[in-house]
CSV table of C-alpha atoms and ligand atoms in Angstrom, one decimal:
chain,number,residue,atom,x,y,z
A,230,UNK,CA,-0.5,-0.1,-0.1
A,231,UNK,CA,1.6,3.5,-0.7
A,232,UNK,CA,0.9,6.1,1.7
A,233,UNK,CA,0.8,8.3,-1.2
A,234,UNK,CA,-1.8,7.9,-3.0
A,235,UNK,CA,-3.5,5.3,-1.7
A,236,UNK,CA,-2.4,3.5,-3.8
A,237,UNK,CA,-2.2,-0.3,-4.0
A,238,UNK,CA,-5.4,-1.6,-5.3
A,239,UNK,CA,-3.6,-2.0,-7.7
A,240,UNK,CA,-3.3,-5.4,-6.7
A,241,UNK,CA,-6.9,-5.9,-5.3
A,242,UNK,CA,-8.3,-9.2,-4.2
A,243,UNK,CA,-10.5,-10.5,-6.6
A,244,UNK,CA,-12.1,-13.6,-4.8
A,245,UNK,CA,-15.5,-13.1,-4.2
A,246,UNK,CA,-17.8,-15.6,-3.6
A,247,UNK,CA,-19.7,-15.5,-6.3
A,248,UNK,CA,-23.1,-15.7,-6.3
A,249,UNK,CA,-25.1,-16.0,-9.7
A,250,UNK,CA,-28.5,-13.9,-10.6
A,251,UNK,CA,-31.4,-15.1,-13.5
A,252,UNK,CA,-30.2,-12.5,-16.3
A,253,UNK,CA,-34.1,-11.2,-14.8
A,254,UNK,CA,-34.0,-10.9,-11.2
A,255,UNK,CA,-35.9,-8.7,-10.0
A,256,UNK,CA,-35.1,-6.4,-6.7
A,257,UNK,CA,-31.7,-4.8,-7.1
A,258,UNK,CA,-31.6,-1.5,-5.6
A,259,UNK,CA,-30.3,1.7,-8.1
A,260,UNK,CA,-27.4,3.5,-6.3
A,261,UNK,CA,-26.6,6.5,-8.6
A,262,UNK,CA,-22.5,6.7,-8.2
A,263,UNK,CA,-22.5,9.4,-11.7
A,264,UNK,CA,-18.5,9.1,-11.2
A,265,UNK,CA,-15.7,10.2,-14.0
A,266,UNK,CA,-14.1,6.4,-14.5
A,267,UNK,CA,-11.2,8.6,-15.4
A,268,UNK,CA,-11.5,10.6,-11.8
A,269,UNK,CA,-8.2,8.2,-9.8
A,270,UNK,CA,-5.5,9.0,-13.6
A,271,UNK,CA,-7.0,12.6,-13.4
A,272,UNK,CA,-7.1,13.5,-9.4
A,273,UNK,CA,-3.5,12.4,-9.4
A,274,UNK,CA,-3.0,14.1,-12.8
A,275,UNK,CA,-3.9,17.6,-10.5
A,276,UNK,CA,-1.6,16.2,-8.1
A,277,UNK,CA,1.7,16.1,-10.5
A,278,UNK,CA,0.9,19.3,-11.9
A,279,UNK,CA,0.5,21.1,-7.9
A,280,UNK,CA,4.0,19.6,-7.3
A,281,UNK,CA,4.7,20.9,-10.6
A,282,UNK,CA,3.8,24.5,-10.4
A,283,UNK,CA,5.1,25.0,-6.6
A,284,UNK,CA,8.0,24.3,-7.3
A,285,UNK,CA,8.4,25.9,-11.0
A,286,UNK,CA,8.6,23.5,-12.4
A,287,UNK,CA,7.4,22.7,-16.9
A,288,UNK,CA,6.9,19.2,-17.1
A,289,UNK,CA,6.6,18.5,-20.9
A,290,UNK,CA,4.5,15.0,-21.8
A,291,UNK,CA,6.5,13.8,-25.3
A,292,UNK,CA,4.1,11.3,-26.9
A,293,UNK,CA,4.8,9.8,-31.3
A,294,UNK,CA,4.2,7.5,-32.7
A,295,UNK,CA,6.8,4.8,-32.3
A,296,UNK,CA,10.2,6.1,-33.8
A,297,UNK,CA,9.1,8.9,-34.8
A,298,UNK,CA,12.3,10.9,-33.0
A,299,UNK,CA,10.9,11.5,-29.3
A,300,UNK,CA,15.2,10.2,-27.5
A,301,UNK,CA,16.6,11.5,-30.5
A,302,UNK,CA,15.2,15.0,-29.5
A,303,UNK,CA,15.2,14.5,-26.1
A,304,UNK,CA,19.8,13.8,-26.5
A,305,UNK,CA,20.5,17.4,-28.6
A,306,UNK,CA,18.5,19.1,-26.3
A,307,UNK,CA,20.0,18.0,-23.0
A,308,UNK,CA,23.4,18.5,-24.7
A,309,UNK,CA,22.7,21.9,-26.5
A,310,UNK,CA,21.1,23.1,-23.6
A,311,UNK,CA,23.3,21.6,-20.5
A,312,UNK,CA,24.6,24.5,-19.4
A,313,UNK,CA,21.5,26.3,-19.3
A,314,UNK,CA,19.2,24.8,-18.1
A,315,UNK,CA,18.5,22.3,-15.1
A,316,UNK,CA,16.7,18.9,-16.0
A,317,UNK,CA,15.7,15.2,-15.9
A,318,UNK,CA,13.9,12.9,-17.7
A,319,UNK,CA,11.2,10.1,-17.3
A,320,UNK,CA,11.2,7.2,-20.0
A,321,UNK,CA,8.2,5.5,-20.3
A,322,UNK,CA,8.7,2.0,-21.9
A,323,UNK,CA,7.1,-1.5,-22.2
A,324,UNK,CA,10.5,-3.3,-22.6
A,325,UNK,CA,14.4,-2.2,-22.0
A,326,UNK,CA,16.0,0.7,-20.8
A,327,UNK,CA,17.8,1.4,-24.0
A,328,UNK,CA,16.3,5.5,-24.0
A,329,UNK,CA,17.2,6.0,-20.2
A,330,UNK,CA,21.1,4.6,-21.2
A,331,UNK,CA,20.8,7.6,-24.2
A,332,UNK,CA,19.8,9.2,-21.9
A,333,UNK,CA,21.9,8.3,-19.1
A,334,UNK,CA,24.9,9.2,-21.3
A,335,UNK,CA,24.0,12.2,-22.1
A,336,UNK,CA,24.8,12.8,-17.6
A,337,UNK,CA,21.3,13.6,-17.0
A,338,UNK,CA,19.4,12.3,-14.5
A,339,UNK,CA,16.8,9.7,-15.7
A,340,UNK,CA,14.3,7.1,-14.3
A,341,UNK,CA,13.2,3.9,-16.5
A,342,UNK,CA,9.6,3.4,-15.8
A,343,UNK,CA,8.6,-0.1,-17.9
A,344,UNK,CA,4.9,-0.5,-18.5
A,345,UNK,CA,5.2,-4.1,-19.4
A,346,UNK,CA,1.7,-4.5,-21.8
A,347,UNK,CA,0.6,-1.1,-20.6
A,348,UNK,CA,0.4,0.7,-24.0
A,349,UNK,CA,0.7,4.6,-22.0
A,350,UNK,CA,2.6,6.2,-18.5
A,351,UNK,CA,-0.6,7.1,-16.1
A,352,UNK,CA,-0.2,9.5,-13.2
A,353,UNK,CA,0.1,7.2,-10.7
A,354,UNK,CA,4.0,6.0,-12.6
A,355,UNK,CA,4.6,9.5,-13.3
A,356,UNK,CA,4.4,10.6,-9.6
A,357,UNK,CA,6.4,7.7,-8.3
A,358,UNK,CA,8.6,8.8,-10.5
A,359,UNK,CA,9.1,11.7,-9.7
A,360,UNK,CA,9.1,11.2,-5.4
A,361,UNK,CA,12.0,8.5,-6.3
A,362,UNK,CA,13.5,11.6,-8.6
A,363,UNK,CA,12.8,14.5,-7.2
A,364,UNK,CA,13.5,17.4,-9.8
A,365,UNK,CA,15.0,20.3,-8.9
A,366,UNK,CA,13.1,23.1,-8.0
A,367,UNK,CA,12.7,25.7,-11.6
A,368,UNK,CA,14.1,22.4,-13.6
A,369,UNK,CA,12.8,21.5,-16.6
A,370,UNK,CA,11.1,17.4,-16.4
A,371,UNK,CA,10.5,15.5,-19.8
A,372,UNK,CA,8.5,12.8,-19.7
A,373,UNK,CA,8.6,9.8,-22.7
A,374,UNK,CA,5.5,8.5,-23.1
A,375,UNK,CA,5.7,5.3,-24.9
A,376,UNK,CA,5.4,5.4,-28.5
A,377,UNK,CA,1.7,5.4,-29.5
A,378,UNK,CA,-0.4,8.1,-30.3
A,379,UNK,CA,-3.8,6.6,-29.4
A,380,UNK,CA,-3.4,5.5,-25.5
A,381,UNK,CA,-1.3,8.5,-24.4
A,382,UNK,CA,-4.0,10.6,-25.0
A,383,UNK,CA,-6.3,9.7,-22.9
A,384,UNK,CA,-4.3,9.7,-19.4
A,385,UNK,CA,-3.5,13.5,-18.9
A,386,UNK,CA,-0.1,12.6,-16.7
A,387,UNK,CA,-0.3,16.2,-14.1
A,388,UNK,CA,2.1,17.8,-17.7
A,389,UNK,CA,2.8,21.7,-18.1
A,390,UNK,CA,3.1,21.0,-21.8
A,391,UNK,CA,1.8,18.1,-24.1
A,392,UNK,CA,4.4,17.9,-27.6
A,393,UNK,CA,3.5,16.1,-30.3
A,394,UNK,CA,6.7,14.6,-32.6
A,395,UNK,CA,5.5,13.6,-35.7
A,396,UNK,CA,7.8,12.9,-38.6
A,397,UNK,CA,8.4,13.0,-42.5
A,398,UNK,CA,8.4,9.2,-43.0
A,399,UNK,CA,5.4,9.4,-42.1
A,400,UNK,CA,2.1,10.2,-43.7
A,401,UNK,CA,1.2,13.1,-43.7
A,402,UNK,CA,-2.4,12.6,-42.5
A,403,UNK,CA,-1.4,11.8,-38.9
A,404,UNK,CA,-3.4,14.1,-37.2
A,405,UNK,CA,-6.3,13.2,-39.0
A,406,UNK,CA,-6.0,9.6,-37.9
A,407,UNK,CA,-4.9,10.4,-34.9
A,408,UNK,CA,-6.9,13.5,-33.7
A,409,UNK,CA,-7.2,13.1,-30.0
A,410,UNK,CA,-3.5,13.4,-29.8
A,411,UNK,CA,-3.4,16.2,-31.7
A,412,UNK,CA,-6.6,18.0,-30.2
A,413,UNK,CA,-4.5,17.4,-26.6
A,414,UNK,CA,-1.1,19.1,-28.0
A,415,UNK,CA,0.0,22.4,-27.5
A,416,UNK,CA,3.0,21.7,-29.5
A,417,UNK,CA,3.7,19.5,-32.5
A,418,UNK,CA,7.0,19.2,-33.8
A,419,UNK,CA,7.7,17.8,-37.3
A,420,UNK,CA,11.5,15.7,-36.6
A,421,UNK,CA,13.5,14.5,-39.4
A,422,UNK,CA,12.9,17.3,-42.5
A,423,UNK,CA,16.5,16.1,-43.4
A,424,UNK,CA,15.3,13.6,-45.2
A,425,UNK,CA,12.4,16.0,-46.9
A,426,UNK,CA,13.8,16.0,-50.4
A,427,UNK,CA,13.7,11.6,-50.2
A,428,UNK,CA,10.2,10.7,-49.2
A,429,UNK,CA,6.5,11.9,-50.4
A,430,UNK,CA,5.6,13.9,-47.6
A,431,UNK,CA,4.0,17.2,-48.1
A,432,UNK,CA,4.6,19.1,-45.5
A,433,UNK,CA,2.0,21.9,-46.3
A,434,UNK,CA,-1.4,19.9,-46.0
A,435,UNK,CA,0.4,17.7,-43.0
A,436,UNK,CA,0.8,21.6,-41.1
A,437,UNK,CA,-3.8,21.8,-42.5
A,438,UNK,CA,-4.7,18.3,-40.8
A,439,UNK,CA,-2.8,19.4,-37.3
A,440,UNK,CA,-4.2,23.3,-37.3
A,441,UNK,CA,-7.6,21.1,-38.4
A,442,UNK,CA,-8.3,18.9,-35.7
A,443,UNK,CA,-7.0,22.2,-33.4
A,444,UNK,CA,-5.6,25.3,-34.9
A,445,UNK,CA,-4.2,26.9,-31.8
A,446,UNK,CA,-1.5,23.6,-32.4
A,447,UNK,CA,2.0,25.7,-32.2
A,448,UNK,CA,4.5,23.7,-35.3
A,449,UNK,CA,7.9,23.9,-35.2
A,450,UNK,CA,9.8,22.4,-37.9
A,451,UNK,CA,13.2,20.8,-37.1
A,452,UNK,CA,16.1,18.0,-37.6
A,453,UNK,CA,17.5,16.5,-35.0
A,454,UNK,CA,19.6,14.9,-37.1
A,455,UNK,CA,21.9,17.6,-39.0
A,456,UNK,CA,20.6,20.7,-36.1
A,457,UNK,CA,17.9,22.7,-38.8
A,458,UNK,CA,15.2,24.4,-36.4
A,459,UNK,CA,15.8,23.1,-33.5
A,460,UNK,CA,16.9,27.2,-32.1
A,461,UNK,CA,12.9,27.6,-32.5
A,462,UNK,CA,12.3,25.1,-30.1
A,463,UNK,CA,15.2,25.7,-27.6
A,464,UNK,CA,12.9,28.9,-28.0
A,465,UNK,CA,9.7,28.4,-27.7
A,466,UNK,CA,11.2,26.4,-24.3
A,467,UNK,CA,12.5,28.9,-22.5
A,468,UNK,CA,9.4,30.6,-23.2
A,469,UNK,CA,7.4,28.1,-21.6
A,470,UNK,CA,9.8,28.4,-17.9
A,471,UNK,CA,8.2,30.7,-16.4
A,472,UNK,CA,9.6,34.5,-16.7
A,473,UNK,CA,12.5,31.7,-18.2
A,474,UNK,CA,13.7,30.8,-14.8
A,475,UNK,CA,14.8,27.1,-15.4
A,476,UNK,CA,17.1,28.8,-19.0
A,477,UNK,CA,18.5,31.2,-17.6
B,216,UNK,CA,-5.3,-1.1,-25.2
B,217,UNK,CA,-5.7,1.7,-23.5
B,218,UNK,CA,-9.4,0.1,-23.2
B,219,UNK,CA,-8.4,-2.1,-20.9
B,220,UNK,CA,-7.0,0.7,-18.0
B,221,UNK,CA,-10.9,2.2,-19.2
B,222,UNK,CA,-12.4,-0.9,-17.5
B,223,UNK,CA,-10.1,-1.9,-15.4
B,224,UNK,CA,-12.0,1.6,-13.8
B,225,UNK,CA,-14.8,0.9,-14.0
B,226,UNK,CA,-14.5,-2.4,-12.2
B,227,UNK,CA,-12.8,-0.3,-8.9
B,228,UNK,CA,-15.3,2.2,-9.3
B,229,UNK,CA,-18.2,-0.3,-9.5
B,230,UNK,CA,-16.9,-2.5,-6.8
B,231,UNK,CA,-16.6,0.9,-4.6
B,232,UNK,CA,-19.4,1.0,-4.7
B,233,UNK,CA,-21.5,-2.0,-4.1
B,234,UNK,CA,-19.5,-2.5,-1.4
B,235,UNK,CA,-20.5,1.1,0.5
B,236,UNK,CA,-23.3,0.0,-0.2
B,237,UNK,CA,-23.5,-3.6,1.2
B,238,UNK,CA,-24.1,-5.3,-1.9
B,239,UNK,CA,-22.7,-8.6,-2.9
B,240,UNK,CA,-23.6,-8.7,-6.6
B,241,UNK,CA,-24.1,-6.3,-9.2
B,242,UNK,CA,-26.4,-7.0,-11.7
B,243,UNK,CA,-26.5,-4.5,-13.8
B,244,UNK,CA,-24.0,-1.3,-14.7
B,245,UNK,CA,-25.2,1.8,-16.3
B,246,UNK,CA,-22.0,3.9,-18.4
B,247,UNK,CA,-21.9,6.8,-20.2
B,248,UNK,CA,-19.2,6.3,-23.1
B,249,UNK,CA,-19.4,10.0,-25.7
B,250,UNK,CA,-18.5,9.1,-29.1
B,251,UNK,CA,-15.4,11.4,-28.9
B,252,UNK,CA,-14.3,9.4,-26.2
B,253,UNK,CA,-11.1,7.9,-28.3
B,254,UNK,CA,-13.0,4.5,-26.4
B,255,UNK,CA,-12.5,2.0,-29.4
B,256,UNK,CA,-16.1,-0.5,-28.5
B,257,UNK,CA,-14.4,-3.4,-30.4
B,258,UNK,CA,-11.2,-3.6,-28.0
B,259,UNK,CA,-13.3,-2.2,-24.9
B,260,UNK,CA,-15.9,-5.2,-25.1
B,261,UNK,CA,-12.8,-7.6,-25.4
B,262,UNK,CA,-11.2,-6.0,-22.5
B,263,UNK,CA,-14.9,-6.4,-20.5
B,264,UNK,CA,-14.5,-10.1,-21.2
B,265,UNK,CA,-12.1,-10.5,-20.2
B,266,UNK,CA,-11.0,-7.8,-17.2
B,267,UNK,CA,-13.9,-8.4,-15.6
B,268,UNK,CA,-13.7,-12.0,-14.8
B,269,UNK,CA,-14.7,-12.8,-10.7
B,270,UNK,CA,-15.0,-9.4,-10.3
B,271,UNK,CA,-18.6,-8.1,-9.7
B,272,UNK,CA,-19.2,-7.1,-12.7
B,273,UNK,CA,-18.6,-10.4,-13.8
B,274,UNK,CA,-22.2,-11.3,-15.5
B,275,UNK,CA,-23.4,-8.1,-14.8
B,276,UNK,CA,-25.5,-6.6,-17.7
B,277,UNK,CA,-24.1,-3.5,-19.4
B,278,UNK,CA,-25.5,-0.5,-20.3
B,279,UNK,CA,-23.8,1.3,-22.3
B,280,UNK,CA,-24.8,5.2,-24.0
B,281,UNK,CA,-23.7,6.3,-27.1
B,282,UNK,CA,-23.6,10.3,-26.2
B,283,UNK,CA,-23.5,11.6,-29.9
B,284,UNK,CA,-20.6,14.7,-30.4
B,285,UNK,CA,-21.6,18.1,-30.6
B,286,UNK,CA,-19.6,21.9,-31.3
B,287,UNK,CA,-20.7,25.6,-31.2
B,288,UNK,CA,-18.2,28.2,-33.6
B,289,UNK,CA,-15.8,30.1,-31.8
B,290,UNK,CA,-16.6,32.3,-34.3
B,291,UNK,CA,-20.2,32.1,-35.6
B,292,UNK,CA,-21.6,30.4,-32.5
B,293,UNK,CA,-23.4,28.0,-34.2
B,294,UNK,CA,-24.4,24.5,-32.9
B,295,UNK,CA,-24.7,21.7,-35.1
B,296,UNK,CA,-23.0,18.2,-34.7
B,297,UNK,CA,-19.6,16.3,-34.6
B,298,UNK,CA,-18.4,12.7,-35.1
B,299,UNK,CA,-14.9,13.5,-35.8
B,300,UNK,CA,-12.8,16.1,-34.1
B,301,UNK,CA,-10.9,17.9,-37.3
B,302,UNK,CA,-15.0,17.9,-38.5
B,303,UNK,CA,-15.4,22.2,-40.0
B,304,UNK,CA,-17.8,23.8,-38.8
B,305,UNK,CA,-21.1,24.0,-41.0
B,306,UNK,CA,-22.4,27.4,-40.9
B,307,UNK,CA,-18.3,29.5,-42.1
B,308,UNK,CA,-15.9,26.5,-42.1
B,309,UNK,CA,-13.6,27.0,-39.0
B,310,UNK,CA,-12.5,25.1,-37.1
B,311,UNK,CA,-12.0,26.7,-34.3
B,312,UNK,CA,-14.8,25.0,-31.8
B,313,UNK,CA,-16.0,24.2,-28.3
B,314,UNK,CA,-16.7,21.1,-27.4
B,315,UNK,CA,-20.2,20.3,-25.5
B,316,UNK,CA,-20.5,17.2,-25.0
B,317,UNK,CA,-19.8,13.7,-26.7
B,318,UNK,CA,-16.2,13.3,-24.1
B,319,UNK,CA,-17.8,11.4,-21.7
B,320,UNK,CA,-16.6,8.5,-19.6
B,321,UNK,CA,-18.4,8.1,-16.8
B,322,UNK,CA,-20.0,5.3,-14.6
B,323,UNK,CA,-23.5,6.9,-14.5
B,324,UNK,CA,-25.5,4.2,-12.1
B,325,UNK,CA,-25.1,0.5,-10.4
B,326,UNK,CA,-28.1,-2.0,-9.9
B,327,UNK,CA,-26.8,-4.0,-6.8
B,328,UNK,CA,-28.4,-6.1,-4.8
C,668,GTP,N1,17.0,11.3,-40.7
C,668,GTP,C1,16.7,11.5,-39.7
C,668,GTP,N2,16.0,10.5,-38.6
C,668,GTP,C2,16.6,10.9,-37.2
C,668,GTP,C3,16.2,12.3,-36.7
C,668,GTP,N3,16.3,12.2,-35.6
C,668,GTP,C4,15.7,11.1,-34.7
C,668,GTP,N4,16.0,9.8,-36.7
C,668,GTP,C5,16.2,8.7,-35.9
C,668,GTP,O1,14.6,8.0,-36.0
C,668,GTP,C6,15.7,6.2,-35.9
C,668,GTP,C7,14.5,6.6,-34.1
C,668,GTP,O2,15.1,7.9,-33.7
C,668,GTP,P1,14.5,7.7,-31.4
C,668,GTP,O3,14.6,9.1,-31.2
C,668,GTP,O4,14.9,6.0,-30.3
C,668,GTP,O5,12.7,7.3,-31.9
C,668,GTP,P2,11.8,6.9,-30.7
C,668,GTP,O6,10.4,8.5,-30.5
C,668,GTP,O7,12.4,7.6,-29.6
C,668,GTP,O8,11.4,6.3,-30.8
C,668,GTP,P3,10.6,4.9,-29.2
C,668,GTP,O9,10.8,5.7,-28.4
C,668,GTP,O10,10.9,3.5,-30.4
C,668,GTP,O11,8.9,5.5,-29.5
C,668,GTP,C8,16.8,6.3,-34.5
C,668,GTP,O12,17.2,5.9,-36.0
C,668,GTP,C9,16.9,7.8,-35.4
C,668,GTP,O13,18.4,8.4,-35.7
C,668,GTP,C10,16.0,12.8,-37.9
C,668,GTP,O14,16.1,14.3,-37.9
C,668,GTP,N5,16.5,13.1,-38.8
C,669,MG,MG1,12.3,6.6,-27.8
C,670,ZN,ZN1,-3.4,1.8,-24.5
C,671,ZN,ZN1,-18.7,29.3,-37.1
């Protein structure tokens, strides 16, 4: 049983005795429940958000399909901003610690969460990871979610910003195929622009689709390989840290 | 398959309420699942079959209210049904919308004995 969040229910006992009632048995009592199904997650997400706000931590939830370049973007960012930004990372993967090892190699504090069969991080996992990591005040916490554009969309982690990464090797219609994710994000990074000459990707069309799903979505094009456009991403990060306090 | 997490949460909520009412069985559960909620019903059914085994919801009747999507245009204030988050306003073509229904994901009620 976890003292902070009251968890332990994860392992609840499912061995009640079972009386089976006929399909049409009557005389039941109606209970009005009226409870949001994601209530528990949203509650813990709010708790995380409160913690981040109190400590002036910019928490960024990075989401994408597998392989769009989340870890590469983080590696670049952590190295480029090493001297100007305090940061730490939570890595969510179904298996392995490969991504966490890559982050560790940049000299950044990192916690790995293996979700096993789970295809998304939830607020509860992040709560425990944060407890273990104790991020500093005025820092940036990057959370790399499991590569999946569907499930992570529903689970608020308490992040300050949700950043969706797509790459030019994916179809330009990603935003309309996975509208929930693009709808709930504040920034879209279009990565691997160095490959534009070699792949049939219509950049303008991609942006148009993204804006149809979410007219407020900001869009930044980058190539993690050549570094092109990364300055805009760094400016965006700086603008999001309260009064630039996490980046000096 | 976030549908599995959704089903697990429903089981949690239902069992907690049933226990608080000192009931030992749930006959029926009523759910609101909006059409824009991101729940894929085929996956949901599959997860339901698996996850409710040996819980109070095993064998319970499931009543699902699918709530259609509705939006209000933030530009011209028109109110209209939407099927997708990227549907434009049918009056002015704008995409800046406020979604007023269809996102519901809620346990409405239980019938317990
Ligand atoms: N050409 C090119 N390749 C890139 C770029 N960014 C990342 N890659 C490559 O894309 C592949 C996947 O990158 P990752 O950073 O591991 O992607 P990810 O989103 O973290 O993947 P998962 O964690 O598995 O979801 C790697 O081989 C990278 O080297 C880029 O800007 N240009
Ligand atoms: Mg990765
Ligand atoms: Zn899932
Ligand atoms: Zn309109």
